[in-house]
Amino acid sequence: MPFYMGAFLTIALDWRSQAQGVATGRQALQRLKQEVGALKEEKQAWGLREEAHQASLKMTQEAKEGSEAYAHEVEQAYADLLAHLTFHQIQNIGLQEVVRASEMQQKKLEELYVARG
């Protein structure tokens, strides 16, 4: 075999090796592109989940604030009701005292009337 044939064979084998490397590189690149696509989809799904979580968290916070405001209103109404009840109880006690005083005065007047006779 002549010298140039050996060199040609060496170059051909090198080209074949490079072609196989390119084909392998293309396959690896294609797999990487698929993985990148899958990761982008997963990232988008995580983003959507995060948005849903944030919206849910916001709604929960708003509901909590609404509940706290309502609880404050109920507490205020209860305090007002207790104040009103206390006022009526004091008024009732005062009226009972007036009735007792009137009864005592009535008894004294009856006793005076009986004594004068």
Short mmCIF file of C-alpha atoms in Angstrom, two decimals:
data_model
loop_
_atom_site.label_atom_id
_atom_site.label_comp_id
_atom_site.label_asym_id
_atom_site.label_seq_id
_atom_site.Cartn_x
_atom_site.Cartn_y
_atom_site.Cartn_z
CA MET A 1 0.00 0.00 0.00
CA PRO A 2 1.42 3.31 -1.03
CA PHE A 3 2.14 6.01 1.53
CA TYR A 4 -0.55 8.41 0.36
CA MET A 5 -3.15 5.63 0.68
CA GLY A 6 -2.25 5.20 4.35
CA ALA A 7 -2.47 8.95 4.90
CA PHE A 8 -5.78 9.05 3.04
CA LEU A 9 -7.07 6.16 5.14
CA THR A 10 -5.95 7.94 8.32
CA ILE A 11 -7.71 11.14 7.23
CA ALA A 12 -10.83 9.19 6.25
CA LEU A 13 -10.90 7.44 9.62
CA ASP A 14 -10.39 10.81 11.33
CA TRP A 15 -13.25 12.34 9.32
CA ARG A 16 -15.43 9.35 10.15
CA SER A 17 -14.58 9.75 13.83
CA GLN A 18 -15.34 13.48 13.63
CA ALA A 19 -18.63 12.74 11.82
CA GLN A 20 -19.59 10.28 14.55
CA GLY A 21 -18.64 12.86 17.17
CA VAL A 22 -20.79 15.46 15.40
CA ALA A 23 -23.70 13.02 15.22
CA THR A 24 -23.27 12.19 18.91
CA GLY A 25 -23.02 15.91 19.70
CA ARG A 26 -26.19 16.59 17.73
CA GLN A 27 -28.01 13.86 19.63
CA ALA A 28 -26.74 15.23 22.93
CA LEU A 29 -27.75 18.75 21.87
CA GLN A 30 -31.22 17.50 20.92
CA ARG A 31 -31.58 15.79 24.32
CA LEU A 32 -30.43 18.99 26.06
CA LYS A 33 -32.96 21.03 24.07
CA GLN A 34 -35.70 18.60 25.14
CA GLU A 35 -34.57 18.81 28.75
CA VAL A 36 -34.48 22.61 28.56
CA GLY A 37 -38.00 22.58 27.12
CA ALA A 38 -39.20 20.30 29.89
CA LEU A 39 -37.53 22.50 32.50
CA LYS A 40 -39.13 25.61 31.00
CA GLU A 41 -42.55 23.93 31.19
CA GLU A 42 -41.87 22.88 34.77
CA LYS A 43 -40.74 26.41 35.63
CA GLN A 44 -43.91 27.80 34.08
CA ALA A 45 -46.03 25.31 36.04
CA TRP A 46 -44.23 26.30 39.26
CA GLY A 47 -44.84 29.94 38.40
CA LEU A 48 -48.55 29.28 37.95
CA ARG A 49 -48.65 27.37 41.23
CA GLU A 50 -46.85 30.23 42.97
CA GLU A 51 -49.32 32.76 41.53
CA ALA A 52 -52.23 30.61 42.72
CA HIS A 53 -50.62 30.28 46.14
CA GLN A 54 -50.07 34.04 46.39
CA ALA A 55 -53.68 34.71 45.33
CA SER A 56 -54.92 32.21 47.93
CA LEU A 57 -52.69 33.79 50.57
CA LYS A 58 -54.01 37.24 49.69
CA MET A 59 -57.63 36.05 49.89
CA THR A 60 -56.91 34.39 53.24
CA GLN A 61 -55.33 37.59 54.56
CA GLU A 62 -58.30 39.67 53.36
CA ALA A 63 -60.72 37.20 54.95
CA LYS A 64 -58.74 37.35 58.20
CA GLU A 65 -58.84 41.15 58.17
CA GLY A 66 -62.58 41.06 57.48
CA SER A 67 -63.13 38.60 60.31
CA GLU A 68 -61.08 40.71 62.69
CA ALA A 69 -63.07 43.83 61.74
CA TYR A 70 -66.34 41.94 62.22
CA ALA A 71 -65.14 40.59 65.58
CA HIS A 72 -64.29 44.15 66.64
CA GLU A 73 -67.76 45.33 65.60
CA VAL A 74 -69.38 42.48 67.55
CA GLU A 75 -67.27 43.27 70.61
CA GLN A 76 -68.25 46.94 70.37
CA ALA A 77 -71.93 46.05 70.00
CA TYR A 78 -71.66 43.71 73.02
CA ALA A 79 -70.01 46.46 75.08
CA ASP A 80 -72.75 48.88 74.04
CA LEU A 81 -75.39 46.31 74.98
CA LEU A 82 -73.78 45.77 78.40
CA ALA A 83 -73.66 49.53 78.99
CA HIS A 84 -77.33 49.80 78.03
CA LEU A 85 -78.23 46.87 80.29
CA THR A 86 -76.27 48.40 83.17
CA PHE A 87 -78.13 51.69 82.67
CA HIS A 88 -81.47 49.89 82.85
CA GLN A 89 -80.42 47.93 85.92
CA ILE A 90 -79.43 51.15 87.68
CA GLN A 91 -82.68 52.77 86.59
CA ASN A 92 -84.61 49.73 87.88
CA ILE A 93 -82.81 49.88 91.23
CA GLY A 94 -83.65 53.58 91.48
CA LEU A 95 -87.30 52.92 90.71
CA GLN A 96 -87.39 50.16 93.32
CA GLU A 97 -86.01 52.61 95.87
CA VAL A 98 -88.67 55.16 94.91
CA VAL A 99 -91.38 52.50 95.29
CA ARG A 100 -90.02 51.47 98.72
CA ALA A 101 -89.85 55.08 99.84
CA SER A 102 -93.38 55.65 98.59
CA GLU A 103 -94.63 52.54 100.40
CA MET A 104 -92.92 53.66 103.60
CA GLN A 105 -94.43 57.11 103.26
CA GLN A 106 -97.82 55.55 102.58
CA LYS A 107 -97.50 53.42 105.74
CA LYS A 108 -96.52 56.43 107.81
CA LEU A 109 -99.47 58.38 106.47
CA GLU A 110 -101.80 55.47 107.25
CA GLU A 111 -100.36 55.21 110.75
CA LEU A 112 -100.90 58.96 111.26
CA TYR A 113 -104.40 58.71 109.88
CA VAL A 114 -105.20 55.77 112.18
CA ALA A 115 -103.65 57.53 115.16
CA ARG A 116 -105.73 60.69 114.57
CA GLY A 117 -108.54 58.66 113.97
#
